[in-house]
Amino acid sequence: MALSEQQIERYSRHIILDQVGGIGQEKLLASKVLIVGAGGLGAPAALYLAATGVGTLGLIDDDNVDLTNLQRQVIHHTPDVGTPKVDSAKAKIAAINPDVRVKTYPLRATAANLAAIVRQYDFVIDGTDNFGSKFLINDACWFERKPYSHAGILRFHGQLITVLPGESACYRCIFHEPPPPSAVPSCSQAGVLGVLAGVIGSLQATEAIKYLLGLGDLLTNRLLTYDALTMDFRAVKLNRNPDCALCGPDAAITELADERPPACDLKGQL
Amino acid sequence: MKLIINGEEVSIKDGLNVNQLLVEHNVKMPEMVSVELNGQILRRHVYETTQLNEGDKVEFLYFMGGGGGAE
Ligand SMILES: [Zn+2]
C-alpha cells in the first residue's frame, strides 16, 4: 500500500523519523488496535492512535456519554451527552483522520463475546474501569495470544504494564484475582484527577505504537506507577509468576470466564 | 531491621512476617495490595509464614481498577 501525497504530508513528522519512515507509517496504516472502554483511558488512546494513522480502531463500550464523564473523557464533548460513547468517539476519530476505519461494538465485553473480537486485532488497550473487565481482558488476550496494555487510575495515581502473553508477566501474575467487592473503594469515595487519564492513556497508546513498529523496549515485566502529587514515576520490576493461575505451568484457568463484582453506579448513590 | 519498601529504606521491627509488616507499615486495605518480595510475587496464604530479613526488597503493588469510565 503506497502512501498518497496527502498522507506523505499528513504523516511527514513520522516519516522523517529514521525509526518510522514511510515503511513504518504504512505498517501503522495496516494495523488494527482494539480499545476496550471508550472512557478516561480509552479517550486519549483513541485520539492519539487516530492522529497517528493506525488504520483500524475497534471500540467496545456499552455506555452513553454522561455529564460526569466530561471532566476526563476528552474524546466526548458537551453536545454528546446522552449519545452512545462509541458513536461519539467514532465521530471525533473521523474528524481527526479520515484514513482510520472505526469498528464500533456497543456492548459490554463478556467471556462470550470478547475472544472473537480480540482475535481480529494486533494489539489491545484495556481502558476499562472495573476489575471484572480487567481480568477478562487479561485472560482473553492470553487465550488469543494478543499483546495488550493494562492500566488503572485512581485519585492521583496511575499505573500500567504491557503484557506479551507467554513471554512476560500477566495481570494475574501480579494480582491473582479480583479483590473482594467489600474492599473496593466505593464509587463516591474514589474520584480521579481528570488529567491522570490523559497521562496514562497516552502512555498506553505509546506502547501500542512501539509494538506495531517493533521499536524500543516495551513496558513488559515492569509495572510503571505514577504519582501525580510527587511527580514520581517508578518502574517496579516483575517476573512471570510460576504460580499464576492463567499463564503458569499448572494453570487452573483453562477457559475464558466472567469474573465480575457488582457494577458501580455513582448515580444511585447521589 | 532495614527493608527497602517501594524503593525507600525503612526501619522496622525485627522478625516480622509479611502479615505483620502490612500492619506495621499501616497498609489500610491489605486486600487491595499484592506483595512482591525480592522480585517474587507472594500468594496470600504464605504471608503468615514468610519471615522478613534485613535488606529485603518489598513492593506493595496496589490494585487500581479505575479507568476513568463510569466510576
Ligand atoms: Zn500470569
Short mmCIF file of C-alpha atoms and ligand atoms in Angstrom, two decimals:
data_model
loop_
_atom_site.label_atom_id
_atom_site.label_comp_id
_atom_site.label_asym_id
_atom_site.label_seq_id
_atom_site.Cartn_x
_atom_site.Cartn_y
_atom_site.Cartn_z
CA MET A 1 0.00 0.00 0.00
CA ALA A 2 1.72 3.18 -1.18
CA LEU A 3 1.17 6.45 0.66
CA SER A 4 -0.73 9.18 -1.18
CA GLU A 5 0.73 12.68 -1.44
CA GLN A 6 -1.72 13.85 1.20
CA GLN A 7 -0.65 11.06 3.52
CA ILE A 8 3.04 11.87 3.00
CA GLU A 9 2.23 15.40 4.10
CA ARG A 10 -0.05 14.39 6.98
CA TYR A 11 2.47 11.95 8.42
CA SER A 12 5.63 13.89 7.48
CA ARG A 13 6.73 14.22 11.12
CA HIS A 14 6.63 10.45 11.45
CA ILE A 15 8.18 9.78 8.09
CA ILE A 16 11.25 11.90 8.83
CA LEU A 17 11.93 9.79 11.94
CA ASP A 18 14.52 7.16 10.98
CA GLN A 19 12.76 4.60 13.20
CA VAL A 20 9.40 5.10 11.48
CA GLY A 21 9.85 6.27 7.88
CA GLY A 22 7.40 5.62 5.08
CA ILE A 23 7.53 1.89 5.71
CA GLY A 24 6.66 2.32 9.39
CA GLN A 25 3.79 4.63 8.55
CA GLU A 26 2.43 2.10 6.06
CA LYS A 27 2.72 -0.54 8.79
CA LEU A 28 0.67 1.65 11.14
CA LEU A 29 -1.99 2.20 8.47
CA ALA A 30 -2.25 -1.57 8.04
CA SER A 31 -2.52 -2.17 11.83
CA LYS A 32 -5.54 -2.84 13.99
CA VAL A 33 -5.86 -1.79 17.62
CA LEU A 34 -8.79 -2.66 19.88
CA ILE A 35 -9.69 -0.24 22.67
CA VAL A 36 -11.91 -1.74 25.36
CA GLY A 37 -13.70 1.11 27.11
CA ALA A 38 -14.18 4.49 25.41
CA GLY A 39 -13.82 6.34 28.70
CA GLY A 40 -11.00 8.10 30.52
CA LEU A 41 -8.09 5.95 29.35
CA GLY A 42 -9.63 4.98 26.02
CA ALA A 43 -10.28 8.61 25.04
CA PRO A 44 -6.68 9.85 24.78
CA ALA A 45 -5.54 6.48 23.45
CA ALA A 46 -8.13 6.64 20.66
CA LEU A 47 -7.38 10.29 19.82
CA TYR A 48 -3.63 9.72 19.51
CA LEU A 49 -3.89 6.41 17.69
CA ALA A 50 -6.26 8.09 15.22
CA ALA A 51 -3.92 11.03 14.67
CA THR A 52 -1.03 8.56 14.39
CA GLY A 53 -2.74 6.84 11.49
CA VAL A 54 -3.40 3.40 12.94
CA GLY A 55 -5.60 2.13 10.11
CA THR A 56 -8.25 0.29 12.09
CA LEU A 57 -9.50 1.11 15.57
CA GLY A 58 -12.06 -1.06 17.34
CA LEU A 59 -14.04 0.48 20.20
CA ILE A 60 -16.01 -1.53 22.74
CA ASP A 61 -18.32 0.33 25.13
CA ASP A 62 -21.99 -0.05 26.00
CA ASP A 63 -22.34 3.26 27.84
CA ASN A 64 -23.76 6.64 26.90
CA VAL A 65 -21.88 9.88 27.50
CA ASP A 66 -22.76 11.36 30.88
CA LEU A 67 -22.09 14.88 32.13
CA THR A 68 -19.79 13.48 34.85
CA ASN A 69 -17.58 11.92 32.13
CA LEU A 70 -16.55 15.21 30.53
CA GLN A 71 -14.07 16.12 33.29
CA ARG A 72 -11.65 13.48 31.90
CA GLN A 73 -13.03 11.66 28.84
CA VAL A 74 -11.69 14.18 26.34
CA ILE A 75 -13.00 12.42 23.23
CA HIS A 76 -16.57 13.27 24.32
CA HIS A 77 -17.82 16.84 24.19
CA THR A 78 -20.71 18.65 25.85
CA PRO A 79 -23.18 18.18 22.96
CA ASP A 80 -22.50 14.40 23.10
CA VAL A 81 -24.15 13.89 26.50
CA GLY A 82 -26.72 11.14 26.16
CA THR A 83 -25.28 9.61 22.98
CA PRO A 84 -23.51 6.24 22.85
CA LYS A 85 -19.81 6.62 23.67
CA VAL A 86 -18.73 4.53 20.69
CA ASP A 87 -20.64 6.83 18.30
CA SER A 88 -19.32 9.98 19.94
CA ALA A 89 -15.75 8.63 19.75
CA LYS A 90 -16.16 7.45 16.16
CA ALA A 91 -17.24 10.94 15.04
CA LYS A 92 -14.15 12.57 16.62
CA ILE A 93 -11.83 9.99 15.10
CA ALA A 94 -13.36 10.59 11.65
CA ALA A 95 -12.87 14.34 12.08
CA ILE A 96 -9.22 13.91 13.08
CA ASN A 97 -8.23 11.43 10.42
CA PRO A 98 -10.33 10.01 7.59
CA ASP A 99 -7.65 7.35 6.98
CA VAL A 100 -8.85 5.48 10.08
CA ARG A 101 -11.57 2.84 9.87
CA VAL A 102 -13.53 2.58 13.09
CA LYS A 103 -15.39 -0.55 14.15
CA THR A 104 -17.80 0.08 17.00
CA TYR A 105 -19.06 -2.56 19.40
CA PRO A 106 -21.85 -1.05 21.52
CA LEU A 107 -21.75 -3.89 24.02
CA ARG A 108 -20.22 -4.93 27.30
CA ALA A 109 -17.19 -7.19 26.94
CA THR A 110 -18.02 -10.65 28.28
CA ALA A 111 -16.49 -14.11 28.21
CA ALA A 112 -19.00 -14.94 25.49
CA ASN A 113 -18.02 -12.17 23.05
CA LEU A 114 -14.54 -10.85 23.81
CA ALA A 115 -12.23 -13.55 22.44
CA ALA A 116 -13.76 -13.43 18.96
CA ILE A 117 -13.29 -9.65 18.83
CA VAL A 118 -9.74 -9.65 20.27
CA ARG A 119 -8.76 -12.23 17.64
CA GLN A 120 -9.25 -9.66 14.86
CA TYR A 121 -6.74 -7.15 16.25
CA ASP A 122 -2.96 -6.77 16.56
CA PHE A 123 -2.89 -5.04 19.95
CA VAL A 124 -5.43 -4.40 22.72
CA ILE A 125 -5.75 -1.45 25.09
CA ASP A 126 -7.51 -2.00 28.41
CA GLY A 127 -9.32 1.25 29.13
CA THR A 128 -11.95 -0.27 31.39
CA ASP A 129 -12.90 0.88 34.85
CA ASN A 130 -13.62 -2.30 36.79
CA PHE A 131 -11.73 -5.36 37.95
CA GLY A 132 -14.04 -7.86 36.28
CA SER A 133 -13.31 -6.40 32.84
CA LYS A 134 -9.61 -6.05 33.57
CA PHE A 135 -9.25 -9.75 34.41
CA LEU A 136 -11.43 -10.68 31.45
CA ILE A 137 -9.24 -8.70 29.02
CA ASN A 138 -6.08 -10.20 30.50
CA ASP A 139 -7.49 -13.71 30.14
CA ALA A 140 -8.88 -13.15 26.62
CA CYS A 141 -5.52 -11.78 25.46
CA TRP A 142 -3.81 -14.83 26.96
CA PHE A 143 -6.08 -17.32 25.22
CA GLU A 144 -5.78 -15.40 21.91
CA ARG A 145 -2.05 -14.70 22.49
CA LYS A 146 -2.52 -10.99 21.79
CA PRO A 147 -0.28 -8.31 23.29
CA TYR A 148 -2.04 -5.71 25.38
CA SER A 149 -1.61 -2.72 27.64
CA HIS A 150 -3.18 -2.85 31.09
CA ALA A 151 -3.71 0.36 33.05
CA GLY A 152 -5.59 1.72 36.02
CA ILE A 153 -6.05 5.15 37.55
CA LEU A 154 -7.35 6.22 40.93
CA ARG A 155 -7.33 9.60 42.66
CA PHE A 156 -3.81 10.96 41.95
CA HIS A 157 -2.24 7.67 40.91
CA GLY A 158 -1.93 5.66 37.77
CA GLN A 159 -0.15 2.52 36.69
CA LEU A 160 0.35 0.45 33.58
CA ILE A 161 2.09 -2.63 32.23
CA THR A 162 2.38 -4.21 28.82
CA VAL A 163 1.72 -7.93 28.58
CA LEU A 164 3.10 -10.21 25.88
CA PRO A 165 1.20 -13.43 26.65
CA GLY A 166 3.52 -16.37 27.18
CA GLU A 167 6.58 -14.12 27.26
CA SER A 168 6.08 -11.62 30.06
CA ALA A 169 4.23 -11.33 33.36
CA CYS A 170 0.44 -11.04 33.04
CA TYR A 171 -2.05 -9.19 35.24
CA ARG A 172 -2.87 -12.42 37.10
CA CYS A 173 0.84 -12.99 37.79
CA ILE A 174 0.65 -9.84 39.94
CA PHE A 175 -2.97 -9.70 41.10
CA HIS A 176 -4.26 -13.24 41.30
CA GLU A 177 -7.97 -12.49 41.28
CA PRO A 178 -10.33 -9.54 41.72
CA PRO A 179 -10.37 -8.11 45.24
CA PRO A 180 -13.47 -8.81 47.35
CA PRO A 181 -16.17 -6.26 46.43
CA SER A 182 -16.27 -5.10 50.05
CA ALA A 183 -12.64 -3.93 49.75
CA VAL A 184 -13.09 -1.93 46.55
CA PRO A 185 -13.40 1.74 47.40
CA SER A 186 -16.98 2.76 46.80
CA CYS A 187 -17.63 4.90 43.75
CA SER A 188 -18.32 8.07 45.64
CA GLN A 189 -15.09 7.71 47.67
CA ALA A 190 -12.91 7.05 44.66
CA GLY A 191 -12.61 10.06 42.38
CA VAL A 192 -9.79 10.72 39.97
CA LEU A 193 -7.91 13.78 38.78
CA GLY A 194 -9.10 14.02 35.18
CA VAL A 195 -5.71 14.61 33.61
CA LEU A 196 -4.45 11.27 35.01
CA ALA A 197 -6.47 9.59 32.28
CA GLY A 198 -4.62 11.65 29.67
CA VAL A 199 -1.18 10.81 31.05
CA ILE A 200 -1.75 7.08 31.42
CA GLY A 201 -3.93 6.60 28.31
CA SER A 202 -1.30 8.36 26.20
CA LEU A 203 1.37 6.02 27.58
CA GLN A 204 -0.81 3.07 26.59
CA ALA A 205 -1.06 4.47 23.04
CA THR A 206 2.74 4.84 23.00
CA GLU A 207 3.14 1.16 23.87
CA ALA A 208 0.72 0.16 21.11
CA ILE A 209 2.67 2.18 18.53
CA LYS A 210 6.02 0.80 19.73
CA TYR A 211 4.70 -2.73 19.49
CA LEU A 212 3.28 -2.19 15.99
CA LEU A 213 6.57 -0.71 14.77
CA GLY A 214 8.83 -3.07 16.74
CA LEU A 215 10.53 -0.12 18.41
CA GLY A 216 12.41 0.19 21.67
CA ASP A 217 11.74 -1.73 24.87
CA LEU A 218 8.14 -2.45 25.78
CA LEU A 219 6.93 -1.97 29.34
CA THR A 220 6.99 -5.71 29.97
CA ASN A 221 7.89 -7.27 33.33
CA ARG A 222 7.72 -3.75 34.76
CA LEU A 223 4.74 -2.11 36.39
CA LEU A 224 5.10 1.64 35.86
CA THR A 225 3.49 3.59 38.66
CA TYR A 226 2.84 7.32 38.55
CA ASP A 227 2.09 9.64 41.45
CA ALA A 228 0.85 12.99 40.17
CA LEU A 229 1.35 14.68 43.55
CA THR A 230 5.05 13.86 43.85
CA MET A 231 5.63 13.54 40.07
CA ASP A 232 7.38 10.23 40.69
CA PHE A 233 7.39 7.59 38.00
CA ARG A 234 8.63 4.21 39.27
CA ALA A 235 9.05 1.03 37.27
CA VAL A 236 8.68 -1.97 39.58
CA LYS A 237 10.44 -5.00 38.14
CA LEU A 238 8.37 -8.15 37.99
CA ASN A 239 8.76 -11.70 36.84
CA ARG A 240 6.30 -14.18 35.46
CA ASN A 241 4.79 -15.93 38.44
CA PRO A 242 5.22 -19.72 38.31
CA ASP A 243 2.06 -19.94 40.46
CA CYS A 244 0.00 -17.88 38.01
CA ALA A 245 -3.42 -19.49 37.63
CA LEU A 246 -3.55 -18.37 34.00
CA CYS A 247 -0.08 -18.40 32.43
CA GLY A 248 1.77 -20.65 34.90
CA PRO A 249 2.70 -24.29 34.17
CA ASP A 250 -0.07 -25.61 36.43
CA ALA A 251 -2.71 -23.12 35.33
CA ALA A 252 -6.14 -23.71 36.85
CA ILE A 253 -7.89 -21.40 34.40
CA THR A 254 -8.32 -23.25 31.14
CA GLU A 255 -11.10 -21.27 29.51
CA LEU A 256 -12.41 -17.74 29.44
CA ALA A 257 -14.95 -16.97 32.16
CA ASP A 258 -16.62 -13.88 33.55
CA GLU A 259 -15.43 -12.63 36.88
CA ARG A 260 -17.43 -9.61 37.75
CA PRO A 261 -18.00 -7.85 41.04
CA PRO A 262 -21.19 -5.79 41.30
CA ALA A 263 -21.28 -2.83 38.93
CA CYS A 264 -20.52 0.57 40.31
CA ASP A 265 -23.27 3.13 39.85
CA LEU A 266 -22.45 6.56 41.14
CA LYS A 267 -25.83 7.97 40.19
CA GLY A 268 -27.53 5.52 42.53
CA GLN A 269 -25.56 6.93 45.46
CA LEU A 270 -26.12 10.63 44.95
CA MET B 1 15.97 -4.14 60.66
CA LYS B 2 16.10 -2.15 57.46
CA LEU B 3 13.90 -3.03 54.50
CA ILE B 4 13.55 -1.37 51.11
CA ILE B 5 9.83 -0.75 50.75
CA ASN B 6 8.66 0.64 47.41
CA GLY B 7 12.18 1.87 46.73
CA GLU B 8 12.72 3.59 50.07
CA GLU B 9 14.73 2.42 53.06
CA VAL B 10 12.50 1.85 56.06
CA SER B 11 13.49 0.84 59.61
CA ILE B 12 11.13 -1.67 61.08
CA LYS B 13 10.91 -4.16 63.98
CA ASP B 14 12.96 -7.34 63.62
CA GLY B 15 11.39 -10.70 62.92
CA LEU B 16 8.15 -9.67 61.24
CA ASN B 17 6.28 -11.84 58.80
CA VAL B 18 4.54 -10.33 55.79
CA ASN B 19 1.15 -10.06 57.51
CA GLN B 20 2.75 -8.25 60.45
CA LEU B 21 4.60 -5.94 58.06
CA LEU B 22 1.30 -4.96 56.39
CA VAL B 23 0.00 -3.91 59.83
CA GLU B 24 3.26 -2.29 60.94
CA HIS B 25 3.52 -0.31 57.69
CA ASN B 26 -0.09 0.94 58.03
CA VAL B 27 -1.39 -0.66 54.87
CA LYS B 28 -5.05 0.18 55.31
CA MET B 29 -6.61 -2.22 52.82
CA PRO B 30 -4.38 -5.29 52.54
CA GLU B 31 -7.00 -6.91 50.27
CA MET B 32 -6.12 -4.23 47.70
CA VAL B 33 -2.39 -4.94 47.82
CA SER B 34 -0.21 -7.55 46.19
CA VAL B 35 3.18 -8.10 47.83
CA GLU B 36 6.39 -8.66 45.92
CA LEU B 37 9.37 -9.85 47.97
CA ASN B 38 12.81 -9.71 46.34
CA GLY B 39 11.29 -9.92 42.87
CA GLN B 40 8.75 -12.68 43.57
CA ILE B 41 5.03 -12.07 43.94
CA LEU B 42 3.74 -13.84 47.05
CA ARG B 43 0.45 -15.68 47.34
CA ARG B 44 -1.64 -14.50 50.26
CA HIS B 45 -1.55 -17.84 52.06
CA VAL B 46 2.23 -17.60 52.57
CA TYR B 47 2.16 -14.13 54.18
CA GLU B 48 1.89 -15.60 57.68
CA THR B 49 4.83 -17.98 57.21
CA THR B 50 7.11 -15.67 55.23
CA GLN B 51 9.68 -14.07 57.53
CA LEU B 52 11.33 -10.81 56.50
CA ASN B 53 15.09 -10.36 56.69
CA GLU B 54 17.47 -7.42 56.79
CA GLY B 55 17.79 -5.76 53.37
CA ASP B 56 14.75 -7.44 51.81
CA LYS B 57 13.19 -5.56 48.93
CA VAL B 58 9.43 -5.31 49.36
CA GLU B 59 7.00 -3.81 46.88
CA PHE B 60 3.38 -3.13 47.79
CA LEU B 61 1.52 -3.14 44.48
CA TYR B 62 -1.90 -1.59 44.67
CA PHE B 63 -4.97 -2.75 42.83
CA MET B 64 -6.12 0.12 40.65
CA GLY B 65 -9.40 -0.67 39.00
CA GLY B 66 -10.29 2.74 37.67
CA GLY B 67 -10.07 3.61 34.03
CA GLY B 68 -11.93 6.85 34.18
CA GLY B 69 -15.07 5.18 32.87
CA ALA B 70 -18.31 5.46 34.74
CA GLU B 71 -16.92 5.36 38.25
ZN ZN C 1 0.36 -14.79 34.51
#
